[in-house]
Tab-separated table of N, CA and C and ligand atoms in Angstrom:
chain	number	residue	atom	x	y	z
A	118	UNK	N	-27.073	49.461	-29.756
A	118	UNK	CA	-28.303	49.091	-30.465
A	118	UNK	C	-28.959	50.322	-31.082
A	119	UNK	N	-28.935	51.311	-30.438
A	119	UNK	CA	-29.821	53.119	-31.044
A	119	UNK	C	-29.001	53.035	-31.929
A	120	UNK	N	-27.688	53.029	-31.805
A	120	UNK	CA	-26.750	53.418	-33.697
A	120	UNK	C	-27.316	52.757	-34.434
A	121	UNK	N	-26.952	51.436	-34.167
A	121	UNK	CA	-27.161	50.626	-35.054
A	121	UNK	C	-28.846	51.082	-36.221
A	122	UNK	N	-29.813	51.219	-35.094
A	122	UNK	CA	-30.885	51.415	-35.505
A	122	UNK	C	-31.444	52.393	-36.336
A	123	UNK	N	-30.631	53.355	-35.772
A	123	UNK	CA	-31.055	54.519	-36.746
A	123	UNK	C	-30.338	54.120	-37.890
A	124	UNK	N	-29.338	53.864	-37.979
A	124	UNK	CA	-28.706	53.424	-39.668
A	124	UNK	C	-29.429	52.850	-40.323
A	125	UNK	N	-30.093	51.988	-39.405
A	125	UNK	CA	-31.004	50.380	-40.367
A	125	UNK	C	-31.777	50.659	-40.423
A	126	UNK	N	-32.729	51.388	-40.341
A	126	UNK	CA	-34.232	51.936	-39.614
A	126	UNK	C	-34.961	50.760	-39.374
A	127	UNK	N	-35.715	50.339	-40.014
A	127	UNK	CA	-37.222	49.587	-39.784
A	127	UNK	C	-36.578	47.871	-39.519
A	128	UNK	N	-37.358	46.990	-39.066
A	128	UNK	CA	-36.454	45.852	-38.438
A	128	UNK	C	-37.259	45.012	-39.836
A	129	UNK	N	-37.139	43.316	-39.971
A	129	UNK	CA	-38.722	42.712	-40.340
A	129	UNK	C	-38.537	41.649	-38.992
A	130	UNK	N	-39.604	41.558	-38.313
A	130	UNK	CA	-39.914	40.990	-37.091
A	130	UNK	C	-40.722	39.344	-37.587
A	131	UNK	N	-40.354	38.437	-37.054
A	131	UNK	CA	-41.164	37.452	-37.132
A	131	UNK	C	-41.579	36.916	-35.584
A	132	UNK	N	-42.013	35.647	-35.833
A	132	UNK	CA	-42.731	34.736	-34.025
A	132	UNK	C	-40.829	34.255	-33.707
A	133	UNK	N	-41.181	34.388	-31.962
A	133	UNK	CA	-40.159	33.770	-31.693
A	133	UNK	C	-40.480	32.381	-31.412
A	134	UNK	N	-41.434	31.826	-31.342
A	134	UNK	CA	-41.615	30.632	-31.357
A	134	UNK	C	-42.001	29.620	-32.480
A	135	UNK	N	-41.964	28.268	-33.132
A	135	UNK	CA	-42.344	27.831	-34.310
A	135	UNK	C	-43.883	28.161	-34.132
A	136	UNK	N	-44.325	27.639	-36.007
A	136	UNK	CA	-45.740	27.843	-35.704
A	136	UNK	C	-46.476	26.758	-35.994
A	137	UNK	N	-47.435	26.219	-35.470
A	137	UNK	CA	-47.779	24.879	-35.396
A	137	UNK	C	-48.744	24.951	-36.219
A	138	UNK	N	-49.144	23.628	-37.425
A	138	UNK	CA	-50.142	23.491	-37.769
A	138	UNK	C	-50.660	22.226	-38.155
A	139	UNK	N	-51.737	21.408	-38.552
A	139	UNK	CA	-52.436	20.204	-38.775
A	139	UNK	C	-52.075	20.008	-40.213
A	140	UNK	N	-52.170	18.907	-41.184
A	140	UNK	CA	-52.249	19.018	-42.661
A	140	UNK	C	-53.351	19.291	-42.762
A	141	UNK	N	-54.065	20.396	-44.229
A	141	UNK	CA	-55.183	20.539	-44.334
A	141	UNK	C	-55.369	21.877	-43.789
A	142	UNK	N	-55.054	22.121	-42.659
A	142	UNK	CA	-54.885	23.604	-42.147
A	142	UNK	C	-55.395	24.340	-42.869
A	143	UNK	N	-55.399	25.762	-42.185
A	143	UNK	CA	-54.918	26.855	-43.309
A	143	UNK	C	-54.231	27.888	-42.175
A	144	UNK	N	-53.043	28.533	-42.448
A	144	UNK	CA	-52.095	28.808	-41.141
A	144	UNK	C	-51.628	30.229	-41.575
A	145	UNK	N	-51.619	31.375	-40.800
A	145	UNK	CA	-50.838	32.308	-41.153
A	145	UNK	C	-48.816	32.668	-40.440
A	146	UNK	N	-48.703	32.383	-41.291
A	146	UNK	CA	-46.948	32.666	-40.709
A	146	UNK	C	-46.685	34.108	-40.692
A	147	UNK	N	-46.440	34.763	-39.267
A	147	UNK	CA	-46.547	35.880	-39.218
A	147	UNK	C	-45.201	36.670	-39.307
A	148	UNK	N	-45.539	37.696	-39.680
A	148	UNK	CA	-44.100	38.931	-40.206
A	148	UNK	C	-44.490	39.885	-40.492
A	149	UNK	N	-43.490	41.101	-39.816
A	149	UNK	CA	-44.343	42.397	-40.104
A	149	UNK	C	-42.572	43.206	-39.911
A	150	UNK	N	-43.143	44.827	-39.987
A	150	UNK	CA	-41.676	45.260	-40.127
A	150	UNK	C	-42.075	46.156	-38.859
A	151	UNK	N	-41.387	46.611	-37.973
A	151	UNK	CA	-41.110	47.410	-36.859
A	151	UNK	C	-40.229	48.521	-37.120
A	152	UNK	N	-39.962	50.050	-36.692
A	152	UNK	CA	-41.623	50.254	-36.627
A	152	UNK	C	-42.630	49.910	-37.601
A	153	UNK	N	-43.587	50.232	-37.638
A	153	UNK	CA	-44.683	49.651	-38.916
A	153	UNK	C	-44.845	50.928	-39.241
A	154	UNK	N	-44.652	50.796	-40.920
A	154	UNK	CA	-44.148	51.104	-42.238
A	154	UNK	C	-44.871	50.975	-43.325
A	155	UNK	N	-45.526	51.667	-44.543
A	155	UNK	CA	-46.303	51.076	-45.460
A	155	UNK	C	-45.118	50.301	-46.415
A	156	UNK	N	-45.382	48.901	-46.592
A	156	UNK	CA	-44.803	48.121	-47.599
A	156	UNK	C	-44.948	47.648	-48.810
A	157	UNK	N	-46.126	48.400	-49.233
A	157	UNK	CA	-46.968	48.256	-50.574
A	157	UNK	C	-46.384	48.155	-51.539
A	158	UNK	N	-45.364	49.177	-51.556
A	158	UNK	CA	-44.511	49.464	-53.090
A	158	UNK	C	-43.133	48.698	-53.042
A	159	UNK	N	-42.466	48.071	-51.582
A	159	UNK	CA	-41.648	47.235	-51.838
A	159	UNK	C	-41.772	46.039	-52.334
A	160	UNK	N	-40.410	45.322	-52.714
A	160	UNK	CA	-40.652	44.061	-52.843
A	160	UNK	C	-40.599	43.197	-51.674
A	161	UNK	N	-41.561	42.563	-51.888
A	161	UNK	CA	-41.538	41.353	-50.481
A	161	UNK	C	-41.496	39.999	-50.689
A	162	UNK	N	-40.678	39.070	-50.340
A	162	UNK	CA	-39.938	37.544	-50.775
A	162	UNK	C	-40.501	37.129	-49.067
A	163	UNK	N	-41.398	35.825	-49.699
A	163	UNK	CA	-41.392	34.451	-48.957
A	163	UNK	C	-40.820	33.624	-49.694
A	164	UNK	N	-39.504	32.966	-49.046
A	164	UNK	CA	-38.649	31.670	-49.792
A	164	UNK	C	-38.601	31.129	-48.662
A	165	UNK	N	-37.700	29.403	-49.203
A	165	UNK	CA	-37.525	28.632	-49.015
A	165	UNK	C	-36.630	28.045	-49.472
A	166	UNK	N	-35.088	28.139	-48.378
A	166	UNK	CA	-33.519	28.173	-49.197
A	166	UNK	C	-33.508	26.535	-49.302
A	167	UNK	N	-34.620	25.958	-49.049
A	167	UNK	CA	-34.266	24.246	-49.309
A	167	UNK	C	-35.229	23.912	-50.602
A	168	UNK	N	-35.600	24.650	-51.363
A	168	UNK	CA	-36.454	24.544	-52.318
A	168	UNK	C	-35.897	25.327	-53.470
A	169	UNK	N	-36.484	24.660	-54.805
A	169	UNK	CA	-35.619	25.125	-56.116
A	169	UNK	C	-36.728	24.697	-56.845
A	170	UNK	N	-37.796	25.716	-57.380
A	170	UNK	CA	-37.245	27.286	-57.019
A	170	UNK	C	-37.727	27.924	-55.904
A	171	UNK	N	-37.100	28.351	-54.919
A	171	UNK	CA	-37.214	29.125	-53.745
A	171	UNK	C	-38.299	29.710	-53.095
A	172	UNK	N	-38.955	30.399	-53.901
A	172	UNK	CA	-40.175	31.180	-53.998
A	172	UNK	C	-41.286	31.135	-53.117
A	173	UNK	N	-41.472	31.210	-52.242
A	173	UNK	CA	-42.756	30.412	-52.033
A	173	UNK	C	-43.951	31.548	-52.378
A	174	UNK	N	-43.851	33.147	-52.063
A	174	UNK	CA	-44.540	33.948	-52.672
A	174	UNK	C	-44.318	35.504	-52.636
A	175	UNK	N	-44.300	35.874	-53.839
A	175	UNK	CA	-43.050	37.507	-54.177
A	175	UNK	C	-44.443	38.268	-54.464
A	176	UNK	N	-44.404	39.505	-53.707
A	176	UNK	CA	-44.918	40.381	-53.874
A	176	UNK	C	-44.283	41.570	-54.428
A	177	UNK	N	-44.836	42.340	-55.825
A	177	UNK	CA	-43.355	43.364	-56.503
A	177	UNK	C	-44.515	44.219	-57.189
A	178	UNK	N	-44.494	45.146	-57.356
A	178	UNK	CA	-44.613	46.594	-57.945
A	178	UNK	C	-46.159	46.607	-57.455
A	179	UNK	N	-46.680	46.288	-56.385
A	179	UNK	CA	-47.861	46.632	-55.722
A	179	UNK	C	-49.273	45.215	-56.113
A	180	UNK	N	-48.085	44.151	-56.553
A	180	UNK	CA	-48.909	42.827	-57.311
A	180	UNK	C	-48.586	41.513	-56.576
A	181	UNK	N	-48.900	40.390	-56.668
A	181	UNK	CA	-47.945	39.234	-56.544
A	181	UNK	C	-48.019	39.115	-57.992
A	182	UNK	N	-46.608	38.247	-57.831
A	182	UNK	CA	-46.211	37.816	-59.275
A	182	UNK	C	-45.650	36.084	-58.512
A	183	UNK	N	-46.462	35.653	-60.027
A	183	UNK	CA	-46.806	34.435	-59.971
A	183	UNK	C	-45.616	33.370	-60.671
A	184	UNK	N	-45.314	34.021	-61.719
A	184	UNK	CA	-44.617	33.253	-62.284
A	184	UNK	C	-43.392	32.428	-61.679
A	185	UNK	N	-43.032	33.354	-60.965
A	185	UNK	CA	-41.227	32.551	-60.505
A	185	UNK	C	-41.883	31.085	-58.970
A	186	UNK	N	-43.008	31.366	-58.747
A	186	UNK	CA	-43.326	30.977	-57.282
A	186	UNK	C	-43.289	28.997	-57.446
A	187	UNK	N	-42.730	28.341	-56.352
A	187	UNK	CA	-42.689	27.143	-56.623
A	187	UNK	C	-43.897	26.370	-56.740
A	188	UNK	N	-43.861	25.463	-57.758
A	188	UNK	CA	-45.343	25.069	-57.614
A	188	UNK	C	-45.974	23.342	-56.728
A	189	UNK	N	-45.408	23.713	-55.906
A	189	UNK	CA	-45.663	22.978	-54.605
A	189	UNK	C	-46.480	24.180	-53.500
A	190	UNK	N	-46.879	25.264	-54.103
A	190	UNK	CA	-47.570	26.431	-53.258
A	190	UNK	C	-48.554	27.347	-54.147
A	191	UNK	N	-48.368	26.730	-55.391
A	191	UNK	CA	-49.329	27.531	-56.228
A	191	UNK	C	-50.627	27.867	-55.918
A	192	UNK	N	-51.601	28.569	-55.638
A	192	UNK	CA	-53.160	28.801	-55.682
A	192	UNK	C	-52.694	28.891	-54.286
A	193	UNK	N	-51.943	28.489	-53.258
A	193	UNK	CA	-52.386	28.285	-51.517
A	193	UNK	C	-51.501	29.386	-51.125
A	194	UNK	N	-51.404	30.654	-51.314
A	194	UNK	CA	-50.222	31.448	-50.608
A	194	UNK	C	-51.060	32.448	-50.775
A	195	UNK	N	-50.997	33.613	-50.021
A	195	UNK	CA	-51.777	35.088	-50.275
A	195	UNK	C	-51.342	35.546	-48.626
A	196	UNK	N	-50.522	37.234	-49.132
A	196	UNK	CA	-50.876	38.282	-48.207
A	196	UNK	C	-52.127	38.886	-47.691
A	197	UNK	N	-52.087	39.777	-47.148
A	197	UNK	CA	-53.054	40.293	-45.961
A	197	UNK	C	-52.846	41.733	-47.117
A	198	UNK	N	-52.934	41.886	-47.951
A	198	UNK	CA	-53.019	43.151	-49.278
A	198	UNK	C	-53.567	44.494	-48.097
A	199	UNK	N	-54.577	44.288	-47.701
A	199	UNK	CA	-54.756	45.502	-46.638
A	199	UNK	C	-53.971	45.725	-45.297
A	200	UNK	N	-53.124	44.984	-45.146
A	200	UNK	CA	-52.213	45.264	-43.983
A	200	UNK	C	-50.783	46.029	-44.475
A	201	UNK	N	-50.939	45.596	-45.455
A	201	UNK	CA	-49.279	45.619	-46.041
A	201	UNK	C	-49.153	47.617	-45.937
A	202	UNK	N	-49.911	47.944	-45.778
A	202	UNK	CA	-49.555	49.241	-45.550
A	202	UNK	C	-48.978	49.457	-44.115
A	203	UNK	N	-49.918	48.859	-43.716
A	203	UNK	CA	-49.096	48.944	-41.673
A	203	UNK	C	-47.747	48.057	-41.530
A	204	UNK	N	-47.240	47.539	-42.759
A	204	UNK	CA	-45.867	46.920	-42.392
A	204	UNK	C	-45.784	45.213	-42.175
A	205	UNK	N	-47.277	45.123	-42.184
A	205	UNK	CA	-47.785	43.377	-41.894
A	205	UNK	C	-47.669	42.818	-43.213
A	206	UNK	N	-46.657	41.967	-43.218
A	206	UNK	CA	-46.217	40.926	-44.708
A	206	UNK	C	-46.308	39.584	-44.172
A	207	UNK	N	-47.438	39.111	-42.940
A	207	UNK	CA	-47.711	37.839	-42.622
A	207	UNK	C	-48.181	37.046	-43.865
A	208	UNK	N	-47.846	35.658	-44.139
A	208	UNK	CA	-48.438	35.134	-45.499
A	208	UNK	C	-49.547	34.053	-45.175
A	209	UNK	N	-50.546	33.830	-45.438
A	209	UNK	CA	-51.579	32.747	-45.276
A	209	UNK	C	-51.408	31.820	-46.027
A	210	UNK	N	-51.156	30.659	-45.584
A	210	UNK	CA	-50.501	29.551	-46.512
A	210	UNK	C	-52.107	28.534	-46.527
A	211	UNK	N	-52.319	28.432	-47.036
A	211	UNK	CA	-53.822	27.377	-47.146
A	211	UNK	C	-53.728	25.710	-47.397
A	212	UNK	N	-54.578	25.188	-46.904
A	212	UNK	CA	-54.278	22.958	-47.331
A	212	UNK	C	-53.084	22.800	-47.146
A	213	UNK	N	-52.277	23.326	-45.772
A	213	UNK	CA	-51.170	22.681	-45.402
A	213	UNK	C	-50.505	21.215	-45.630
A	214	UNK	N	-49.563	20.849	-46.177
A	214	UNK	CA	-49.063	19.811	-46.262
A	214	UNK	C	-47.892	19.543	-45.793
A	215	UNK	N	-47.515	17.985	-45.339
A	215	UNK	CA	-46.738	17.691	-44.919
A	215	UNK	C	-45.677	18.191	-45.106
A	216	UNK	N	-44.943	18.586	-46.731
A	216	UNK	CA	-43.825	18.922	-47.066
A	216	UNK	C	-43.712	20.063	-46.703
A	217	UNK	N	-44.758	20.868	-46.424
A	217	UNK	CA	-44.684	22.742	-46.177
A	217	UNK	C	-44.348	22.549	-44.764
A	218	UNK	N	-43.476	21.664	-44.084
A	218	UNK	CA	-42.961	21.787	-42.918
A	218	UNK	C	-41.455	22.294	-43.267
A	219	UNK	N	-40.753	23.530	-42.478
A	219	UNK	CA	-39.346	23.909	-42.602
A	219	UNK	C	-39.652	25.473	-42.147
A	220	UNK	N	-38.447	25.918	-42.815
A	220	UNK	CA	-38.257	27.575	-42.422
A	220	UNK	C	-38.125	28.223	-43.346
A	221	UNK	N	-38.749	29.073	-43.648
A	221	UNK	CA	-39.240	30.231	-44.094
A	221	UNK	C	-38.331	31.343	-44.030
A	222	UNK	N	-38.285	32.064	-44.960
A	222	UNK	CA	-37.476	33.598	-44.262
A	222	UNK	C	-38.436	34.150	-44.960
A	223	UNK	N	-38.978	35.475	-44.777
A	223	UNK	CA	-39.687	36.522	-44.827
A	223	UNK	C	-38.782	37.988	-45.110
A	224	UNK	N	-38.978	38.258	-46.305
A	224	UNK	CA	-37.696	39.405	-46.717
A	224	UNK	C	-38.097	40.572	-47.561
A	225	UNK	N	-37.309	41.663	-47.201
A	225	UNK	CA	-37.487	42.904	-47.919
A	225	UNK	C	-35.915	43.057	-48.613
A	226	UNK	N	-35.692	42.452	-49.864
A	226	UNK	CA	-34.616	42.349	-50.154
A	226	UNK	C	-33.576	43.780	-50.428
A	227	UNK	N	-34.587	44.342	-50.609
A	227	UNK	CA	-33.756	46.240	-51.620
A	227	UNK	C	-33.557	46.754	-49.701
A	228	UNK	N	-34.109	46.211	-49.422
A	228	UNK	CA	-33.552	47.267	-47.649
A	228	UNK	C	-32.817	46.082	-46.835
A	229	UNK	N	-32.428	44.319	-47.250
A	229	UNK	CA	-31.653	44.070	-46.583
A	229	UNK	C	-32.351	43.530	-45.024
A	230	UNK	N	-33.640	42.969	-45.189
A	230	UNK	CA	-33.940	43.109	-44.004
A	230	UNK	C	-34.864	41.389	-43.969
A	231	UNK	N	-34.373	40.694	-42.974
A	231	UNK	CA	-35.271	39.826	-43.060
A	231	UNK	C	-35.459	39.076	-41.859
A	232	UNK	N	-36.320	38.158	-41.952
A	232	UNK	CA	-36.421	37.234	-40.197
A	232	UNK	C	-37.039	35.809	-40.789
A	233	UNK	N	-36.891	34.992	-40.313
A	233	UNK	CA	-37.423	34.072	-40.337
A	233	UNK	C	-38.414	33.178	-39.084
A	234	UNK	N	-39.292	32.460	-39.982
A	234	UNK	CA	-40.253	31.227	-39.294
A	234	UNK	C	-40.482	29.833	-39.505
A	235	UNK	N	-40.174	29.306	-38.668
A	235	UNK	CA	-40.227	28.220	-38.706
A	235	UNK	C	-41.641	27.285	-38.946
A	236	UNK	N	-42.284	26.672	-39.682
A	236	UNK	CA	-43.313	25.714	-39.644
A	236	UNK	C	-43.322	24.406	-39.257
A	237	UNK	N	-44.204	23.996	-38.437
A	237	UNK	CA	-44.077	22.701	-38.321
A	237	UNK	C	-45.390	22.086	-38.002
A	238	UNK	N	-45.352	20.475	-38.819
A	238	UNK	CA	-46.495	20.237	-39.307
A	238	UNK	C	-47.145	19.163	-39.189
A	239	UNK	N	-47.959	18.486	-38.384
A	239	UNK	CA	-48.517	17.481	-37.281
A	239	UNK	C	-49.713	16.905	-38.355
A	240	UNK	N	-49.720	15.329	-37.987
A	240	UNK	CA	-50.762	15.010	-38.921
A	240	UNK	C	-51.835	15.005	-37.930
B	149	NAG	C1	-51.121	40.689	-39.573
B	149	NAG	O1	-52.324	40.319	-40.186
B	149	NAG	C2	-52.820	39.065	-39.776
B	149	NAG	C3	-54.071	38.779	-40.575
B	149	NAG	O2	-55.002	39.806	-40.459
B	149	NAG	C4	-53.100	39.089	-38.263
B	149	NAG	O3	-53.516	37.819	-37.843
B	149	NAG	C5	-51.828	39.491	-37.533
B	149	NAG	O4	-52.100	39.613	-36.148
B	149	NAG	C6	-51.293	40.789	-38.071
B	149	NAG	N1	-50.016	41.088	-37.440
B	149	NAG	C7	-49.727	42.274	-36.937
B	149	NAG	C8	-48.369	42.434	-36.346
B	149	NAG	O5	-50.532	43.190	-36.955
């Protein structure tokens, strides 16, 4: 595991357990990178490999960018912009809905690094 680690350096960590929420909600799905790392200037991908288009919300050159993001999540998605330096890329998903039940991966694509979370979603 130390080899391994030092090769890979930084992990992205998510919950080991699902994360529960009500419709209507507003829920944070948590993810961060270990050790903690400023992530400001990477790119950071919330998708959804059962959704087309995928997207649920891309953070890239120190912005979100809006355009590619599916719009079944439009206006309801936003990082923690002041964490993202400590490595925290948890996403706040807002007016939970039924369909925003599934799994998530949480990714730093240029370093190869990702974890996933599961949502699940109770009326
Ligand atoms: C990331 O930020 C969110 C929102 O402030 C917070 O709830 C969560 O505990 C933070 N996670 C870590 C690992 O610091």
């Amino acid at each position: 595991f130390l080899i391994h680690y030092i090769f890979t350096g930084c992990q992205v960590v998510g919950p080991h357990q699902p994360v529960v929420a009500l419709v209507d909600d507003d829920v944070i799905l948590p993810c961060h990178v270990e050790p903690a790392e400023d992530v400001t200037a990477e790119i950071l991908e919330w998708t959804r490999f059962d959704l087309n288009p995928r997207f649920v919300h891309v953070w890239r050159s120190g912005q979100d960018l809006v355009n590619t993001r599916n719009p079944s999540y439009r206006g309801r998605t936003s990082l923690f912009i002041n964490e993202l330096k400590l490595g925290n890329i948890s996403l706040k998903l807002s007016r939970v809905k039924l369909s925003d039940e599934g799994t998530y991966e949480c990714s730093i694509p240029l370093m190869e690094k990702k974890s996933f979370v599961k949502l699940v979603v109770g009326k």
